[in-house]
CSV table of C-alpha atoms and ligand atoms in Angstrom, one decimal:
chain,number,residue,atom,x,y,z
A,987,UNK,CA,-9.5,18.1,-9.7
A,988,UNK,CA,-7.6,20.4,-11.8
A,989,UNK,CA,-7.9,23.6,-9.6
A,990,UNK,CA,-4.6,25.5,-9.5
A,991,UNK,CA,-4.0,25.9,-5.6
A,992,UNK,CA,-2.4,28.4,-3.7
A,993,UNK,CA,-1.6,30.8,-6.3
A,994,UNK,CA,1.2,28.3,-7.9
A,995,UNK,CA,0.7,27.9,-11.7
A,996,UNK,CA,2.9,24.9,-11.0
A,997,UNK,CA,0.7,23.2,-9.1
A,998,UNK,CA,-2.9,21.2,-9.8
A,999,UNK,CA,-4.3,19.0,-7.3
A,1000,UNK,CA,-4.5,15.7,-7.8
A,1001,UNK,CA,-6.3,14.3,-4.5
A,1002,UNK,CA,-7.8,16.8,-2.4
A,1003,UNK,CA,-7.4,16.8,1.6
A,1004,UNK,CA,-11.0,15.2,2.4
A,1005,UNK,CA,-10.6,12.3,-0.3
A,1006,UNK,CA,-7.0,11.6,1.8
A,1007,UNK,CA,-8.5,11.9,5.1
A,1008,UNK,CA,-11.0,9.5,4.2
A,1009,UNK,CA,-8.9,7.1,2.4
A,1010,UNK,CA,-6.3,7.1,5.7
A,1011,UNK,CA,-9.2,6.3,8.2
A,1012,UNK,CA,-10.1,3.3,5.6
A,1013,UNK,CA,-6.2,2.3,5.6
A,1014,UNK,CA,-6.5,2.3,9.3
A,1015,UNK,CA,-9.4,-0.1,9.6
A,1016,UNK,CA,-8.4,-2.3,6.8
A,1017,UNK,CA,-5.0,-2.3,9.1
A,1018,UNK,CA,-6.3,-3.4,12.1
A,1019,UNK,CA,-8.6,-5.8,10.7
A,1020,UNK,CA,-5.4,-7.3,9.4
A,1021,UNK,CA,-2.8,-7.1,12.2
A,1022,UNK,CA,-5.5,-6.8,15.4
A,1023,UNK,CA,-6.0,-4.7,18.3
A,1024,UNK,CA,-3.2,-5.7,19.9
A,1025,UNK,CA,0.2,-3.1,19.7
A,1026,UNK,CA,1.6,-2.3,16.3
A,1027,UNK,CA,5.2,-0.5,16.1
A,1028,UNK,CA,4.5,1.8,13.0
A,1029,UNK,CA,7.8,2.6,11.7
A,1030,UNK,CA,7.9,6.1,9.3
A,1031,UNK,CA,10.2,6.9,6.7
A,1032,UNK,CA,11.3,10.5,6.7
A,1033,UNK,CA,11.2,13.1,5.4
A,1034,UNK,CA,8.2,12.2,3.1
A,1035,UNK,CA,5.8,10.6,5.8
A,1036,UNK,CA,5.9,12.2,8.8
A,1037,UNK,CA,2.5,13.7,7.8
A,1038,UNK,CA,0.4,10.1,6.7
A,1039,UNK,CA,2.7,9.0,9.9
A,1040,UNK,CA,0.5,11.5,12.3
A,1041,UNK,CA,-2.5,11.3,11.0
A,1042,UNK,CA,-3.0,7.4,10.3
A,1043,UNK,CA,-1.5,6.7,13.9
A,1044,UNK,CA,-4.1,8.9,15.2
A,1045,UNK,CA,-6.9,6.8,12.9
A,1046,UNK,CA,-5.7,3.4,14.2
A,1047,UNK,CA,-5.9,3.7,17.7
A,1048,UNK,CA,-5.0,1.4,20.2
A,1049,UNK,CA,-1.4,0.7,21.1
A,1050,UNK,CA,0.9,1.9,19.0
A,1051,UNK,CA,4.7,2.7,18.9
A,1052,UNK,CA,6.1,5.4,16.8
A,1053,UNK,CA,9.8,4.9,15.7
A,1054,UNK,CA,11.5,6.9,12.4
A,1055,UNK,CA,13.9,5.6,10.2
A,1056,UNK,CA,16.1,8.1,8.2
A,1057,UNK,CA,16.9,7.5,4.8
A,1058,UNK,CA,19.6,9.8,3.0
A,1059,UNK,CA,17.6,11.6,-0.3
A,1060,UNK,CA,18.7,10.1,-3.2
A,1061,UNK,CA,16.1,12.5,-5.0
A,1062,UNK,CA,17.4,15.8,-5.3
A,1063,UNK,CA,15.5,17.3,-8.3
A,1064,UNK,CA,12.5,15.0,-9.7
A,1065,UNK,CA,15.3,11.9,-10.8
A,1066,UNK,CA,16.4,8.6,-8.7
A,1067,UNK,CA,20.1,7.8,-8.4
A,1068,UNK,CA,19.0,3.8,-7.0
A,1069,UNK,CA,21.4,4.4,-4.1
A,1070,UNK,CA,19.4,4.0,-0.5
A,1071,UNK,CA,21.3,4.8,2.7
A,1072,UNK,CA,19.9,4.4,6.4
A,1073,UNK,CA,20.7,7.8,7.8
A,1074,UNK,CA,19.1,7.6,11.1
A,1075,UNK,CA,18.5,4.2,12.9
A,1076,UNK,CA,15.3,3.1,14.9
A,1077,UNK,CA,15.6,4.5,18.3
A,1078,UNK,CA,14.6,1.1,20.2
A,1079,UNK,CA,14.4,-2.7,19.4
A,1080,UNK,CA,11.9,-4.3,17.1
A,1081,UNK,CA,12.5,-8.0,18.1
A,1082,UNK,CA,9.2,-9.7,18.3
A,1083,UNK,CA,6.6,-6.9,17.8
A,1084,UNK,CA,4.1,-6.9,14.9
A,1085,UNK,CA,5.6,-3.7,12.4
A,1086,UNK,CA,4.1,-1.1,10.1
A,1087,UNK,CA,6.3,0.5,7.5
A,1088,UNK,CA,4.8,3.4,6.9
A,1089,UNK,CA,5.8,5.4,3.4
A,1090,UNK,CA,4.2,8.3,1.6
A,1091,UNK,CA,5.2,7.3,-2.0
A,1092,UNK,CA,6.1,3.5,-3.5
A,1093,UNK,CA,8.4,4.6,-6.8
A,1094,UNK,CA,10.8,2.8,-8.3
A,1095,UNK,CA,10.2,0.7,-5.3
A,1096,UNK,CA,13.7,0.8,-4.0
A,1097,UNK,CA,13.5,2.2,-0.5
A,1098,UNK,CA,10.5,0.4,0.6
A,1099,UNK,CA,12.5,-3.5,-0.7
A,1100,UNK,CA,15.8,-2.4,1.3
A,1101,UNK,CA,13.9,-1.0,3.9
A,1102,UNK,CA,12.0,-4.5,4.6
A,1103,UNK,CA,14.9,-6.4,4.2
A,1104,UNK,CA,16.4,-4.4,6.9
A,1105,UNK,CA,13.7,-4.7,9.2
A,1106,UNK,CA,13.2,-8.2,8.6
A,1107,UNK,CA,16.7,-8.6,9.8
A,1108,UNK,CA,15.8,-7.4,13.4
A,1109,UNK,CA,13.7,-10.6,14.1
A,1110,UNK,CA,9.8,-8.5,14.6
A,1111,UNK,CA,7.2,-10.8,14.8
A,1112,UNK,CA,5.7,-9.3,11.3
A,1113,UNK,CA,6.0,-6.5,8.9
A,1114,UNK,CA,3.8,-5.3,6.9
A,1115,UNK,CA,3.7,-2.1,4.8
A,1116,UNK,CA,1.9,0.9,4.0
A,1117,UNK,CA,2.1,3.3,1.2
A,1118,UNK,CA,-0.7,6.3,0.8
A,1119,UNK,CA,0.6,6.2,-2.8
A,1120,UNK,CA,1.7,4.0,-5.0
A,1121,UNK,CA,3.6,5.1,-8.7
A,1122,UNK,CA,3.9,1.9,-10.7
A,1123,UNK,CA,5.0,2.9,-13.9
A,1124,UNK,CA,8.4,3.8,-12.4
A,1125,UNK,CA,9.4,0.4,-10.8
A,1126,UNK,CA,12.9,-1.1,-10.9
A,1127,UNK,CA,12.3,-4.0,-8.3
A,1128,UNK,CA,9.0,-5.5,-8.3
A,1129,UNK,CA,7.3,-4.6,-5.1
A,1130,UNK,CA,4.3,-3.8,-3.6
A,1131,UNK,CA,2.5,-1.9,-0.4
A,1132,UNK,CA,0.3,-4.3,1.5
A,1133,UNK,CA,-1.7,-1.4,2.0
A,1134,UNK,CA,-2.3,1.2,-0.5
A,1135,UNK,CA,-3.8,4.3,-0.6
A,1136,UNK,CA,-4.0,5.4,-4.0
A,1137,UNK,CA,-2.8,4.3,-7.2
A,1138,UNK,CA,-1.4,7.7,-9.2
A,1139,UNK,CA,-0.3,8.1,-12.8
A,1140,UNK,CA,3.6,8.8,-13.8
A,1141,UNK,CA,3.8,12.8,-12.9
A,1142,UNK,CA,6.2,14.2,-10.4
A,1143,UNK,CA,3.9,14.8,-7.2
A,1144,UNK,CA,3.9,17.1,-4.2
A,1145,UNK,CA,2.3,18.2,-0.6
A,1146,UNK,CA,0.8,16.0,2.1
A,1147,UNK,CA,4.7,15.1,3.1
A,1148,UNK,CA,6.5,14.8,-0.4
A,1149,UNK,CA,8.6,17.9,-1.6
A,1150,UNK,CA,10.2,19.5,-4.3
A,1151,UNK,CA,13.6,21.1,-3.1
A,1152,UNK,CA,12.2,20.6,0.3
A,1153,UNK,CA,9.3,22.9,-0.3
A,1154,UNK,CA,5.2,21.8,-0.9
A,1155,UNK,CA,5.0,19.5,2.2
A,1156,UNK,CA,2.9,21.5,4.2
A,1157,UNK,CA,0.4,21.3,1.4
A,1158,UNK,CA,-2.6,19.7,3.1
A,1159,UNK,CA,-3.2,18.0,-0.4
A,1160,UNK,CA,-1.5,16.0,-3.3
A,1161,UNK,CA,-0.8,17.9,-6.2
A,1162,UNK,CA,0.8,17.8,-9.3
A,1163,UNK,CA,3.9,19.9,-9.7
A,1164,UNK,CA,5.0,20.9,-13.4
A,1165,UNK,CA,7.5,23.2,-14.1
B,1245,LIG,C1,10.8,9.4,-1.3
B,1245,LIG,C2,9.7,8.7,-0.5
B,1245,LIG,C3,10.2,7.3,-0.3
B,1245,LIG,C4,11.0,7.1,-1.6
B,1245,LIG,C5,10.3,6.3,-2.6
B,1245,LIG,O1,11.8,9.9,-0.4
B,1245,LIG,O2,9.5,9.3,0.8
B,1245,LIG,O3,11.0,7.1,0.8
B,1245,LIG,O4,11.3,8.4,-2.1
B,1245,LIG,O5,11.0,6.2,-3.8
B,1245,LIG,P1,11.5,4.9,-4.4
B,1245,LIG,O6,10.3,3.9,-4.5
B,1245,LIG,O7,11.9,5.3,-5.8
B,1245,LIG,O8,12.6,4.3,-3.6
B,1245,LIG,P2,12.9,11.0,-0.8
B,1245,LIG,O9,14.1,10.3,-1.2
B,1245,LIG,O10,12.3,11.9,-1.8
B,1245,LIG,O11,13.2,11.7,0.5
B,1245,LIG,P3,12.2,12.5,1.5
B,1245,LIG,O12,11.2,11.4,2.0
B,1245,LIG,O13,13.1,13.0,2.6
B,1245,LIG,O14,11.5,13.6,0.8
């Protein structure tokens, strides 16, 4: 568990690859237990999920739609300015289909509150969200995943899709990054 990885003293894994593979293909059936066989428009947030994105579309099979929604990085360093901004729009309408928010990380819980509010506001027959992790001794609005894949303590975290300076998201694991 405390490993360092990849020759970065910075870095100590905090949940290695197989425990995340694992925990997605879980997600996935827990998902379609809840929302059915039937199609399910998964929505990702980028940057941060484009990884969890891939890999728990692949786990839920079925139909499924694959739409991004940009949202401008309000974390430059490891510190939240609380201003979300849609940077890139859905590419097709949402009306009446059964929606999956799909996030890598649940912080302050900002992103993911204005982000269902927005989607909400396109008239889909549901939306329901998923977060692989989920930081709650940082909220500001009280919020949480429908789906969660793990609960993690208050440290700034990396790989599997999250970043520091835009670097660490190719890690195939999620580590702990400290300076
Ligand atoms: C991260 C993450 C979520 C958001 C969660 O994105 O991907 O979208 O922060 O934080 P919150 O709960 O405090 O709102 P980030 O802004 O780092 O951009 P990125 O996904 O492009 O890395």
């Amino acid at each position: 568990m405390s490993a360092i990885s990849h020759g970065d003293p910075n870095i100590r894994v905090l949940i290695p690859e197989e425990r995340i593979q694992a925990r997605v293909q879980e997600l996935a059936s827990e998902i379609r237990a809840e929302i059915g066989h039937g199609p399910i428009t998964c929505i990702g947030v980028l940057k941060g999920s484009f990884i969890f994105m891939a890999d728990l579309v692949r786990a839920l099979g079925g139909p499924v739609r694959c739409e991004f929604l940009g949202v401008s990085s309000y974390h430059g360093g490891t510190r939240s300015t609380g201003v979300v901004r849609i940077s890139e729009d859905l590419r097709h309408p949402i009306e009446g289909h059964h929606c999956l928010l799909v996030e890598d990380i649940v912080d302050t819980g900002l992103t993911m509150d204005y982000l269902r509010h927005f989607l909400e506001g396109r008239k889909p027959a549901s939306v329901r969200t998923v977060a692989l992790l989920d930081k709650p001794g940082h909220r500001e609005v009280e919020i949480t995943a429908d789906h969660v894949g793990f609960t993690i303590p208050d440290e700034f975290v990396v790989g599997y899709g999250l970043d520091l300076g835009e670097l660490y998201r190719n890690l195939p694991f999620i580590a702990v990054y400290t300076p």
